[in-house]
Short mmCIF file of C-alpha atoms in Angstrom, two decimals:
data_model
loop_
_atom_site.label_atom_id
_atom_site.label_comp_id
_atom_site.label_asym_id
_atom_site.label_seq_id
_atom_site.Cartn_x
_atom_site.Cartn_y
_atom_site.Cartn_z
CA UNK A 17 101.60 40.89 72.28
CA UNK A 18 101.68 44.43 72.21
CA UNK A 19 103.91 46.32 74.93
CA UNK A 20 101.84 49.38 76.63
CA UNK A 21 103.21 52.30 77.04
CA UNK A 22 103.91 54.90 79.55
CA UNK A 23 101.99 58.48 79.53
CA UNK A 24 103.25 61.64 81.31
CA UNK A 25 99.97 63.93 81.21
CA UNK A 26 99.25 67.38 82.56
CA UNK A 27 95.31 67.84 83.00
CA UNK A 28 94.39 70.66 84.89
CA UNK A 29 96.81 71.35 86.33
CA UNK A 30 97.31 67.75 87.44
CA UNK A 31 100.47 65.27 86.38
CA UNK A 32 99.12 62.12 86.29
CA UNK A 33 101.19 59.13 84.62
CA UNK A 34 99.74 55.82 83.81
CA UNK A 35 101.31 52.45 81.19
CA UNK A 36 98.33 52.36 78.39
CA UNK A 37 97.93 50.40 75.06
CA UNK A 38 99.10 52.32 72.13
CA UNK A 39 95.40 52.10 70.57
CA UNK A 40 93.78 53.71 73.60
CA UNK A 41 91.82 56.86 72.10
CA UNK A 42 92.93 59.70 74.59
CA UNK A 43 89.15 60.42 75.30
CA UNK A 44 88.71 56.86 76.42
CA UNK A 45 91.81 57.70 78.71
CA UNK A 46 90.45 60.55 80.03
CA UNK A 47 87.00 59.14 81.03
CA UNK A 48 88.57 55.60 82.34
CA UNK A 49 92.16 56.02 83.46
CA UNK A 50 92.06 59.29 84.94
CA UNK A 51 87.77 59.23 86.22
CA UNK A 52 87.86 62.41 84.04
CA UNK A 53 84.07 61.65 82.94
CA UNK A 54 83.27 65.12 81.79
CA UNK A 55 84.71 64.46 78.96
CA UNK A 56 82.06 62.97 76.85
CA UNK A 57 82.09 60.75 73.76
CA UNK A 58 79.64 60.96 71.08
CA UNK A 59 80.65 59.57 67.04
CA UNK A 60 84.25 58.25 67.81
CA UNK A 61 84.84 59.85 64.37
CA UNK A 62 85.89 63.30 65.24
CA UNK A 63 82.13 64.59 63.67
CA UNK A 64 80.19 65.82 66.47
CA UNK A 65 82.93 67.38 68.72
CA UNK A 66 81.37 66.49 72.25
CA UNK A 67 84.62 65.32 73.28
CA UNK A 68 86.33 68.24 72.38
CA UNK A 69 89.28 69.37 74.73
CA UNK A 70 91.97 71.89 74.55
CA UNK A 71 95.74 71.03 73.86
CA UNK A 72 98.28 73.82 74.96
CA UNK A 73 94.65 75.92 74.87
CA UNK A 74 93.41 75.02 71.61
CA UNK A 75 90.67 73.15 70.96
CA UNK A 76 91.13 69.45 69.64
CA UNK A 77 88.66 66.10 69.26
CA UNK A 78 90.24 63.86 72.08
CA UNK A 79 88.62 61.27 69.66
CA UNK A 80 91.06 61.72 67.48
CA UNK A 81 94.02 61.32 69.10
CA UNK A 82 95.67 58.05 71.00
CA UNK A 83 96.50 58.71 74.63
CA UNK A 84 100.44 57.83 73.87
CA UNK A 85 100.40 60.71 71.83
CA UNK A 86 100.06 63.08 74.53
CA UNK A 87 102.58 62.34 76.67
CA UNK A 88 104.43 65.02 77.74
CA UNK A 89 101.73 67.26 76.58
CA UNK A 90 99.42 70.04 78.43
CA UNK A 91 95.43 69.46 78.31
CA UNK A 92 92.29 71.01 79.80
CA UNK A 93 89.01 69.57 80.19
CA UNK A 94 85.40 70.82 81.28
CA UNK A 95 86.82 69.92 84.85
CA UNK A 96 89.45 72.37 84.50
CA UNK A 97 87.22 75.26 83.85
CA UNK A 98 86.54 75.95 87.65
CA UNK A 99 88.27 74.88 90.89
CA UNK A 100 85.41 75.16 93.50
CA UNK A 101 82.69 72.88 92.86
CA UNK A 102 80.28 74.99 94.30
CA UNK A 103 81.46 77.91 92.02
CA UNK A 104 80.77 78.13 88.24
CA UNK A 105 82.94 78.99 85.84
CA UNK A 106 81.24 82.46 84.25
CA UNK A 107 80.78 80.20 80.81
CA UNK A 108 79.21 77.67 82.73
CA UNK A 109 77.09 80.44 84.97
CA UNK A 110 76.08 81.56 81.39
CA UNK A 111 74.86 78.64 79.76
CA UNK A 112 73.06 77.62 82.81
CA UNK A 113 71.07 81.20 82.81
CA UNK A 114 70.44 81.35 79.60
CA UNK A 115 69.66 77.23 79.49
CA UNK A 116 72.15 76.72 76.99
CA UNK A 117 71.41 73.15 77.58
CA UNK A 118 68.76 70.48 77.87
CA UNK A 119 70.22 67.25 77.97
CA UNK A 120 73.50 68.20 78.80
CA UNK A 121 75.19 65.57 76.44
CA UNK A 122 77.13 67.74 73.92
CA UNK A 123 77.68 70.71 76.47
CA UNK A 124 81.29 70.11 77.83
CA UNK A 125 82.51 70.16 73.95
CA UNK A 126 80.61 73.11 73.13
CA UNK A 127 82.38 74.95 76.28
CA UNK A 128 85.79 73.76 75.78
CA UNK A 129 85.23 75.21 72.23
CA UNK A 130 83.29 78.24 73.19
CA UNK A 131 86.04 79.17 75.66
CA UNK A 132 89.09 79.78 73.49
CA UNK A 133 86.56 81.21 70.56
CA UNK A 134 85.74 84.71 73.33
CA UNK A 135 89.56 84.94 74.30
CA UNK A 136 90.40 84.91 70.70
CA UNK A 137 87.19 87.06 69.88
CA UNK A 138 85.52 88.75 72.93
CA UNK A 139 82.54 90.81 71.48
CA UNK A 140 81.73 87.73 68.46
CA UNK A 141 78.84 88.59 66.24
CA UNK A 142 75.82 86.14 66.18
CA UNK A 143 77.22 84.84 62.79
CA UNK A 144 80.84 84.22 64.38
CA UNK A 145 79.18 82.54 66.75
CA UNK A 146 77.35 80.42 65.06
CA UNK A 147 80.56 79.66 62.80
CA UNK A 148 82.48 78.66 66.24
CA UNK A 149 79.74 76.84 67.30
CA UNK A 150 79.28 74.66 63.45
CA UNK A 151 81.86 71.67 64.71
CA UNK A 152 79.29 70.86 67.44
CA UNK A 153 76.23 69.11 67.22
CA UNK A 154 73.17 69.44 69.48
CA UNK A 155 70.15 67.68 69.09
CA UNK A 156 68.06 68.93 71.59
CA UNK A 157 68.27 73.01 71.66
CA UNK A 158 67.92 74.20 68.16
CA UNK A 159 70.98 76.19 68.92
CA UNK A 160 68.91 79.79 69.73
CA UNK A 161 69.96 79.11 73.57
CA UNK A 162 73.23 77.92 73.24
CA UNK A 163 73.76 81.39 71.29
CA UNK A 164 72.09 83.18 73.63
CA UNK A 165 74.51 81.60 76.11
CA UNK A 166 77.50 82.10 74.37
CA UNK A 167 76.34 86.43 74.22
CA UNK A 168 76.00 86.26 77.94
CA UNK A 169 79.51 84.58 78.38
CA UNK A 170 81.03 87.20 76.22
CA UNK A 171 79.04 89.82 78.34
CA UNK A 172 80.17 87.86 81.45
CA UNK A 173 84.01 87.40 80.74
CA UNK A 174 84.37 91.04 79.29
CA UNK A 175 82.83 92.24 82.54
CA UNK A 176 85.49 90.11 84.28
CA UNK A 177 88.34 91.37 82.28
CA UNK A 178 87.31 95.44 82.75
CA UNK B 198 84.18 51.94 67.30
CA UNK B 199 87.87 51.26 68.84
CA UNK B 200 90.94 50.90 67.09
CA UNK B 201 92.36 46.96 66.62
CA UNK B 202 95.40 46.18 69.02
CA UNK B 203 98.33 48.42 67.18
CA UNK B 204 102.02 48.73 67.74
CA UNK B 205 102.63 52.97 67.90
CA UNK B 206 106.63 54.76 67.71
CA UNK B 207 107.19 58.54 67.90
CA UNK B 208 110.79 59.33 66.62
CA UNK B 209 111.70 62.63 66.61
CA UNK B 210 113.51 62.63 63.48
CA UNK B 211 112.69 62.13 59.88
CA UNK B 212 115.26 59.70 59.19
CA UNK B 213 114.24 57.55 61.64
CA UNK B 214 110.75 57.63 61.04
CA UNK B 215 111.35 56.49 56.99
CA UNK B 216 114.22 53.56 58.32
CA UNK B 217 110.97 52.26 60.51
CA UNK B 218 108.55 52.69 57.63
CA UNK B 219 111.32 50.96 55.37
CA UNK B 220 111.29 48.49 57.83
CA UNK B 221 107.70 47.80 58.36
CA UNK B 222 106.49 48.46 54.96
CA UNK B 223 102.98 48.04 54.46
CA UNK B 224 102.25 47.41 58.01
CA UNK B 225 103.19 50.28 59.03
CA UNK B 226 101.44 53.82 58.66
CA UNK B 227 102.61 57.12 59.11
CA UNK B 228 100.26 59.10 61.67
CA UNK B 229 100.45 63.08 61.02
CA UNK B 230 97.06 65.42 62.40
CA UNK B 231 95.15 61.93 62.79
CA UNK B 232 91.90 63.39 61.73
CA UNK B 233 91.57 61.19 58.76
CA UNK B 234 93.54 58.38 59.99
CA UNK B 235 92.42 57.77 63.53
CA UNK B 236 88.67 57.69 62.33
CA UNK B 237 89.81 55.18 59.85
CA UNK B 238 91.64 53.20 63.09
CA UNK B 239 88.13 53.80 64.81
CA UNK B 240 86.26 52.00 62.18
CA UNK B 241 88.71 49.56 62.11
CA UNK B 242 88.72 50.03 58.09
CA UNK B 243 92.85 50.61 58.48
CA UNK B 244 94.32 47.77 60.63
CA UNK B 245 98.62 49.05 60.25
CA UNK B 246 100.51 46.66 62.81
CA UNK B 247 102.74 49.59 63.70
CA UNK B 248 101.56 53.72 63.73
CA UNK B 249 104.67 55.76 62.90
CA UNK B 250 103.75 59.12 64.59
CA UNK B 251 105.49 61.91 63.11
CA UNK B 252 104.30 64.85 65.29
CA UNK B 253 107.88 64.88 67.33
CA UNK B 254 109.44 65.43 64.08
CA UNK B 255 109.91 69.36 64.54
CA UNK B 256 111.68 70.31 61.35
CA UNK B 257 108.73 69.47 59.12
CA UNK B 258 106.71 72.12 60.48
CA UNK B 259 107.67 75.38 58.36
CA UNK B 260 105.99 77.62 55.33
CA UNK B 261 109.03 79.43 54.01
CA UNK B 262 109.91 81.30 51.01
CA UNK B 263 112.08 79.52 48.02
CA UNK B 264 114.88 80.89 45.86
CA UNK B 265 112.37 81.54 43.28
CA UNK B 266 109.77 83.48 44.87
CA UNK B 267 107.20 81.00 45.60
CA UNK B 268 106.64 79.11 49.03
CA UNK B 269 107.59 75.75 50.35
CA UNK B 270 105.44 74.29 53.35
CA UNK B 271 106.45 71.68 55.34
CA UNK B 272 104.27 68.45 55.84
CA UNK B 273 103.81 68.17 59.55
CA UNK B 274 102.57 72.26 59.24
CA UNK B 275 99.09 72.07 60.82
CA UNK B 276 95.87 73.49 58.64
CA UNK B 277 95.69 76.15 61.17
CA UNK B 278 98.83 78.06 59.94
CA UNK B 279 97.44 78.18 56.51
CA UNK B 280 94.69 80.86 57.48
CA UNK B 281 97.07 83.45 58.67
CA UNK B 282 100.59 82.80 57.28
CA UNK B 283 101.55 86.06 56.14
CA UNK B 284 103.75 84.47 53.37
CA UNK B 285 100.87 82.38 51.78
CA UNK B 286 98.61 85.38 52.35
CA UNK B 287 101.08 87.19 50.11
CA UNK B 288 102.09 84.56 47.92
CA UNK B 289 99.04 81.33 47.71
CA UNK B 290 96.23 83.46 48.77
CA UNK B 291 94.39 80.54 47.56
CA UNK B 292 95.92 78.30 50.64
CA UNK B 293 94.43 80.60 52.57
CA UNK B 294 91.15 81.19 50.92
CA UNK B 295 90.60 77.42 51.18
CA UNK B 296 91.36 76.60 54.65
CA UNK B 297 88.55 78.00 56.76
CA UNK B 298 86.78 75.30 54.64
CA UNK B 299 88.39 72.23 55.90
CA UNK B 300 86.41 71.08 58.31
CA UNK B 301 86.31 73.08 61.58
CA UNK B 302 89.23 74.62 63.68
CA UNK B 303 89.21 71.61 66.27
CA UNK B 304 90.10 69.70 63.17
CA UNK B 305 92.70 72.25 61.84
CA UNK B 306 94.35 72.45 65.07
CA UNK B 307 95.77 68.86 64.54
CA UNK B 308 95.35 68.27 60.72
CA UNK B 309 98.49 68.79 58.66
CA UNK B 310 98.99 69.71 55.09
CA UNK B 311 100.86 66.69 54.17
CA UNK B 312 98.25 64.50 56.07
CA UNK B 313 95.87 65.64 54.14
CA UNK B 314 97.25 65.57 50.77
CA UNK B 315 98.71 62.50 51.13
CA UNK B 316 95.40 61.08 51.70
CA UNK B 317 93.93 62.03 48.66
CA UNK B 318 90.54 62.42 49.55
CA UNK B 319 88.88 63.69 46.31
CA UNK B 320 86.31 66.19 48.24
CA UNK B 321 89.30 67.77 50.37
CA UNK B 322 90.56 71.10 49.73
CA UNK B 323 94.06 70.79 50.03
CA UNK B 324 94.73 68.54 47.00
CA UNK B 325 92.61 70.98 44.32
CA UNK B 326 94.28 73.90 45.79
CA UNK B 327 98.07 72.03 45.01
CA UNK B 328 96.93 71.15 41.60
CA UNK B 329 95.71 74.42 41.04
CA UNK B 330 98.70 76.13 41.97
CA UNK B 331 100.66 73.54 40.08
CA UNK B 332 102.15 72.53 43.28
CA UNK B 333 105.18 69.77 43.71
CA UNK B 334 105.65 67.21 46.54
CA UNK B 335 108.51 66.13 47.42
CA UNK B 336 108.51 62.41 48.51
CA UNK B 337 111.41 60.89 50.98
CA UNK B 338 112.22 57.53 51.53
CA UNK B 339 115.08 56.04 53.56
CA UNK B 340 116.83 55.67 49.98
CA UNK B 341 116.57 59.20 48.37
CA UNK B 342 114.15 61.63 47.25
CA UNK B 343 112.16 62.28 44.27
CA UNK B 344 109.57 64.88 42.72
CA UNK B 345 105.79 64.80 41.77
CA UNK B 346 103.67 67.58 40.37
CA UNK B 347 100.37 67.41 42.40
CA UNK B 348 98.71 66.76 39.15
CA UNK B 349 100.59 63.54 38.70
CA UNK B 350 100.92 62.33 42.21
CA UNK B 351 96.61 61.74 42.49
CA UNK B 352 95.66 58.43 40.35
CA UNK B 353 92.73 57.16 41.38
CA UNK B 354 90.16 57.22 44.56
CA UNK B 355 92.41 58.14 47.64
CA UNK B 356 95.44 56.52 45.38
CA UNK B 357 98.46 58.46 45.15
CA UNK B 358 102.08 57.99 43.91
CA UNK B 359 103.79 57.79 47.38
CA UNK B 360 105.45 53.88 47.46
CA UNK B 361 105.24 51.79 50.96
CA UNK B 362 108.17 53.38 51.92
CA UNK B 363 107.60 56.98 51.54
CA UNK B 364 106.69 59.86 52.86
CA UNK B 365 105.06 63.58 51.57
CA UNK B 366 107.56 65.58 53.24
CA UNK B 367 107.45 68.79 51.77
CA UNK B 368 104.97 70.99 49.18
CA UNK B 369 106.67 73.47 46.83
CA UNK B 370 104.32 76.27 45.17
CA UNK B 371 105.77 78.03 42.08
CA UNK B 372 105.39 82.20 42.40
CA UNK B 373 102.18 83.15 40.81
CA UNK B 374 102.55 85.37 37.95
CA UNK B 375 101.84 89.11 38.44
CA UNK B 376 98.02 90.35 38.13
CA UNK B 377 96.38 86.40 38.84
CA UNK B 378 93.55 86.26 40.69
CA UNK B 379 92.74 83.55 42.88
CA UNK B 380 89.18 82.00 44.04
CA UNK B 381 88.01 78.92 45.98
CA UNK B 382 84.42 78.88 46.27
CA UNK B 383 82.51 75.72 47.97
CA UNK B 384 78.98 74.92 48.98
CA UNK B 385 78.48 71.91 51.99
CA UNK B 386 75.32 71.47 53.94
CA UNK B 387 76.31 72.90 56.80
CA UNK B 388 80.13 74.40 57.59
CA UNK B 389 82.73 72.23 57.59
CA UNK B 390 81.01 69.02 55.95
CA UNK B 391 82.30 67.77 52.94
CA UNK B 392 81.34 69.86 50.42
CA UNK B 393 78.77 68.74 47.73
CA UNK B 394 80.92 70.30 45.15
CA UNK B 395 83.68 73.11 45.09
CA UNK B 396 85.84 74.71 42.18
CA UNK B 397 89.60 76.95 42.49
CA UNK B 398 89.75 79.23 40.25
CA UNK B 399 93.14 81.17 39.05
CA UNK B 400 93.12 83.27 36.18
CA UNK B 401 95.93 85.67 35.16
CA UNK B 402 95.34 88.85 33.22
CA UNK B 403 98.04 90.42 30.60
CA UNK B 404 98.27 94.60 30.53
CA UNK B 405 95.18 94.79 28.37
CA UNK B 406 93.09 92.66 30.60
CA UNK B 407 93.11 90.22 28.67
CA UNK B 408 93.06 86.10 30.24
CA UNK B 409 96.53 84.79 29.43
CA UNK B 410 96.18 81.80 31.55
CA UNK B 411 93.28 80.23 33.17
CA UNK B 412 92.82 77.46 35.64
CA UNK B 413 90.00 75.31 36.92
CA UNK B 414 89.85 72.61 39.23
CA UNK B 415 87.42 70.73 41.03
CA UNK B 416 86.49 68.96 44.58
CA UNK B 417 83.96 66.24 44.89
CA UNK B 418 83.71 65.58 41.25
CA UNK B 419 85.41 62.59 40.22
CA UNK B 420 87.74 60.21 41.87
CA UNK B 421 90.65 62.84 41.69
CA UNK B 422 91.07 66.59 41.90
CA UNK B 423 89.71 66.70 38.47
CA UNK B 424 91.08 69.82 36.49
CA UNK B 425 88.83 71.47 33.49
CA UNK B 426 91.53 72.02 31.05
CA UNK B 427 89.46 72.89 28.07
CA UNK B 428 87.39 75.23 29.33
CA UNK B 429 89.94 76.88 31.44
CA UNK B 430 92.09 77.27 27.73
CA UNK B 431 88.74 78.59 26.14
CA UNK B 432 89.38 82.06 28.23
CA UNK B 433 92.82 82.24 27.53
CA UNK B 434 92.18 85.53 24.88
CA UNK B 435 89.02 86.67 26.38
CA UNK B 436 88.02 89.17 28.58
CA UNK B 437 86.37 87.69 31.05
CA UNK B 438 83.31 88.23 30.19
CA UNK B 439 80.06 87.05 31.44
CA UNK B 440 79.59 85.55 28.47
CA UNK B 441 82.94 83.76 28.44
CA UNK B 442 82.51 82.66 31.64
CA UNK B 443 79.02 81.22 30.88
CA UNK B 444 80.78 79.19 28.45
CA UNK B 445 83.35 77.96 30.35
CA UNK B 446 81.21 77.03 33.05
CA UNK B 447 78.71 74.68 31.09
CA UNK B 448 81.69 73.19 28.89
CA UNK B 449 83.57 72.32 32.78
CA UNK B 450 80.73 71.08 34.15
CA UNK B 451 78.77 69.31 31.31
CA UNK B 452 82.34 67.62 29.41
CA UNK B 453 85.14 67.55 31.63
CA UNK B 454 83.81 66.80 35.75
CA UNK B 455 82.25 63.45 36.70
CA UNK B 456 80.43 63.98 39.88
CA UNK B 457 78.77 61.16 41.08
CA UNK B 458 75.57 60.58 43.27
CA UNK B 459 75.23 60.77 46.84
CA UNK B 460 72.35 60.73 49.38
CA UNK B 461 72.58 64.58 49.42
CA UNK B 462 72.71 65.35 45.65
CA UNK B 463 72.25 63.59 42.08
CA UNK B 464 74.90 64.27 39.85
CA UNK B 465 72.81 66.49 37.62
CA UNK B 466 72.21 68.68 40.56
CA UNK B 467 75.80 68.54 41.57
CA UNK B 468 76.55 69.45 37.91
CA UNK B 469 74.86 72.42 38.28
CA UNK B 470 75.90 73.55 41.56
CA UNK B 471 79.45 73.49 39.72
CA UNK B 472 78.39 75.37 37.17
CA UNK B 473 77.12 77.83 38.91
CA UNK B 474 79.94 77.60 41.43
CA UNK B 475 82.28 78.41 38.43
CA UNK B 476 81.00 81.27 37.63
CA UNK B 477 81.09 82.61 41.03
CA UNK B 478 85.06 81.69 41.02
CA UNK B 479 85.86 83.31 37.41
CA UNK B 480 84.13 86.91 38.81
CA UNK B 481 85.99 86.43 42.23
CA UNK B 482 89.87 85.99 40.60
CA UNK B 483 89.24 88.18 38.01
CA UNK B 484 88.03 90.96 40.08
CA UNK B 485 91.48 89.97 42.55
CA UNK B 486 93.20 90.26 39.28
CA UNK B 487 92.37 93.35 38.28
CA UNK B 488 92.43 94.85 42.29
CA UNK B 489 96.44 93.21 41.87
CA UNK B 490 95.84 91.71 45.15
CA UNK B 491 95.53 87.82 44.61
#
C-alpha cells in the first residue's frame, strides 16, 4: 500500500494543505481537492494546454505535473485572475467583448497563457500572438476571435498600466 | 488516462537521489521537467514502483563556462534558459537556435535538458543539437562517474547508454572553432509538434573561405540522431557553393537518413523535405560563418 502524502499549496493567494496519493496529477488536485474547477482538463498528455496554470507566474500544463510535486510551491489559476465575482479581470472583459470564446472549454488555458505572454510582451504583433497562442487548441473559434481578444487585452492592460 | 498507484521521493541532493535509484533499480525512475515522463505515467505505458523527483536537487541547475572555453549545462537546467543564456548565445548559438522549437514555452518552463536527452526521443531537438556540437554527458551513479560522447550514448529507439543506476547529470560542449556557423532549421505541422523532419547544420570556414569542417545531423529520420558523415566530409575543401550544397543535400538525404512513414508524411516526401531542409541549413551557417557571429 502506498503512503499519501502531505501538500503545502499556495493558490491564489490561498494556503491550502491536504494528504494526496503520490500519482495524483496536480490538475486532478486542483479540480477535486481544492473545488478549483476552472481549471479544465482536456488530453491528459500535456498537448492541448487547457489546463494550463502558472507556477511562480509562468505558465505550466498542471497535466503534467503530480500534486506532491508542488508542495511548497506558488500557483495561479483562472480563479485567481479577479477577486470580485461580479468584476472581470480586463483579459477576461476582453475575450468576452471580442467573443474570444464559444464553448468556453479551452478558454481558462488560453488566459492563464495569454496573461504572462502581454506582461512579457505588451504591444505583441498578430504573428507573436499567434506563436503564444500555438500550445492551445480550440476547436470551435478558428482562432480570428481569440486574436482579436488577445489585441483588446493588450489595448486594455496597457491602458491600465499608463 | 491516470497514472498506476506509484511510490514518489524528492531528495534534495544528488547523492541521495542515485543511493535510491541504486536501491530501486529498475523500478525506480528519475522524474526531471515531467513532460515526457508524466504523459508516459498518464498512459500508463511506464509503470516505475517508485518516481525519484529530482527538481529539489538545486545544484544541477547551471550553464557555466569550462576551463577550455566551451560550456557545461547542468541537467535539471529547464529548456527555458536555453533561449536566452547569454553564454550559449555566445558560445552554442545552436542551443539556442533550437529551443524555441521544442514544443511550446508551457512545456519549456518545466522540461529540462537532461530530461530530454536522456530520453532519447529521435524527433527531439536536444539530442541532434549535442551530437552536433559533439557534446559529452557525464553519467553519475552512486559508484562513480563516467563519460559518453552524445554520439555514442544514443543506440537505438529511445535507447541510450545510461545503466539502471544512473543518471545524465551534466552536458559538456567543446568551444566551437573560430568562423563556424551554426543552423537548425525544422518544419512541423503546426509550432511546437514534432517535427516531420529537421537538420543542424555547423560548418567552419578557414581564412580563404574555404569548408574545413562540416557537420550534419538529423531529427526524425531514423531511430537515432542520425549524423550524415559523408556528405558533411564532401564540403570539407569547397566553397560552399550552391552546387556543393546541392550535392551534399541529395547524398544526406538519399544514402545516409532513414526516415520512416507516418500518417503525416511518406518517407519519400520526408526525404525531400530534408533535402531541401539541408540546403536551407548549409546557406544559414555559412552566411553566420562568414558574418563571424555563430
Amino acid at each position: 500500500m502506498i503512503q499519501r502524502q502531505r501538500v503545502s499549496v499556495t493558490v491564489n493567494g490561498r494556503a491550502y494543505e491536504r494528504e494526496v496519493e503520490p500519482r495524483l496529477l496536480l490538475s486532478d488536485f486542483l479540480r477535486h481537492e481544492l473545488d478549483l474547477t476552472g481549471t479544465h482538463v482536456g488530453c491528459e498528455h500535456g498537448v492541448c494546454g487547457a489546463c494550463t496554470i502558472l507556477l511562480d507566474g509562468e505558465p505550466i500544463r498542471s497535466c503534467l505535473m503530480l500534486a506532491v510535486q508542488a508542495d511548497g510551491l506558488e500557483l495561479t489559476t483562472v480563479e485567481g485572475l479577479t477577486e470580485d465575482p461580479e468584476k472581470l479581470h480586463p483579459l477576461q472583459q476582453a475575450f468576452w467583448e471580442a467573443h474570444g470564446l464559444q464553448c468556453g472549454f479551452c478558454t481558462a488555458g488560453i488566459l492563464m497563457t495569454i496573461l504572462p505572454f502581454l506582461k512579457k510582451n505588451p504591444t505583441p504583433s498578430e504573428d507573436e500572438i499567434r506563436l503564444a497562442l500555438s500550445g492551445n487548441l480550440c476547436r470551435c473559434t478558428g482562432y480570428q476571435h481569440i486574436v482579436d481578444a488577445v489585441k483588446l487585452a493588450a489595448d486594455y492592460l496597457g491602458e491600465e498600466s499608463s | 488516462m491516470k497514472p498506476a498507484p506509484v511510490d514518489y521521493t524528492a531528495p534534495d541532493s544528488l547523492a541521495e537521489a542515485l543511493a535510491l535509484l541504486a536501491e530501486h533499480g529498475f523500478d525506480g525512475k528519475l522524474l526531471a521537467g515531467g513532460q515526457s515522463l508524466v504523459p508516459l505515467l498518464n498512459f500508463r505505458l511506464a509503470q516505475p514502483g517508485v518516481l525519484i523527483d529530482l527538481n529539489r536537487v538545486r545544484d544541477l541547475d547551471y550553464v557555466r563556462e569550462t576551463a577550455e572555453g566551451g560550456v557545461s549545462i547542468g541537467a535539471m537546467t529547464r529548456q527555458r534558459t536555453l533561449e536566452t543564456d547569454p553564454l550559449l548565445v555566445e558560445r552554442a548559438p545552436l542551443m539556442n537556435q533550437a529551443a524555441p522549437l521544442i514544443a511550446h514555452p508551457q512545456i519549456r518552463n518545466r522540461g529540462t535538458v537532461g530530461g530530454s536527452l536522456a530520453h532519447a526521443d529521435p524527433a527531439a531537438e536536444l539530442p541532434v543539437v549535442a551530437v552536433a556540437l559533439e557534446a559529452r554527458f557525464r553519467l553519475q551513479s552512486h559508484a562513480g562517474e563516467r563519460w559518453v560522447d552524445a554520439r555514442d550514448f544514443y543506440v537505438g529507439l529511445m535507447t541510450t547508454e545510461l545503466a539502471a543506476e544512473e543518471a545524465l547529470v551534466e552536458v559538456e560542449l567543446p568551444p566551437l572553432p573560430p568562423r563556424t556557423g551554426c543552423a537548425f532549421v525544422e518544419l512541423a505541422r503546426r509550432h511546437g509538434d514534432y517535427a516531420t523532419s529537421g537538420v543542424a547544420a555547423i560548418v567552419t570556414l578557414d581564412e580563404a573561405g574555404v569548408c574545413s569542417a562540416a557537420k550534419l545531423v538529423y531529427l526524425s529520420a531514423g531511430d537515432t540522431p542520425m549524423t550524415a558523415a559523408e556528405a558533411a566530409q564532401s564540403l570539407v575543401g569547397s566553397e560552399l557553393s550552391s552546387e556543393s550544397i546541392r550535392a551534399a543535400a541529395a547524398y544526406a538525404t538519399t544514402a545516409e537518413i532513414e526516415p520512416t512513414a507516418d500518417i503525416h508524411a511518406s518517407a519519400e516526401y520526408k526525404r525531400h523535405l530534408a533535402g531541401v531542409l539541408t540546403e536551407r541549413a548549409l546557406l544559414a551557417a555559412k552566411a553566420r560563418a562568414l558574418g563571424g557571429a555563430g
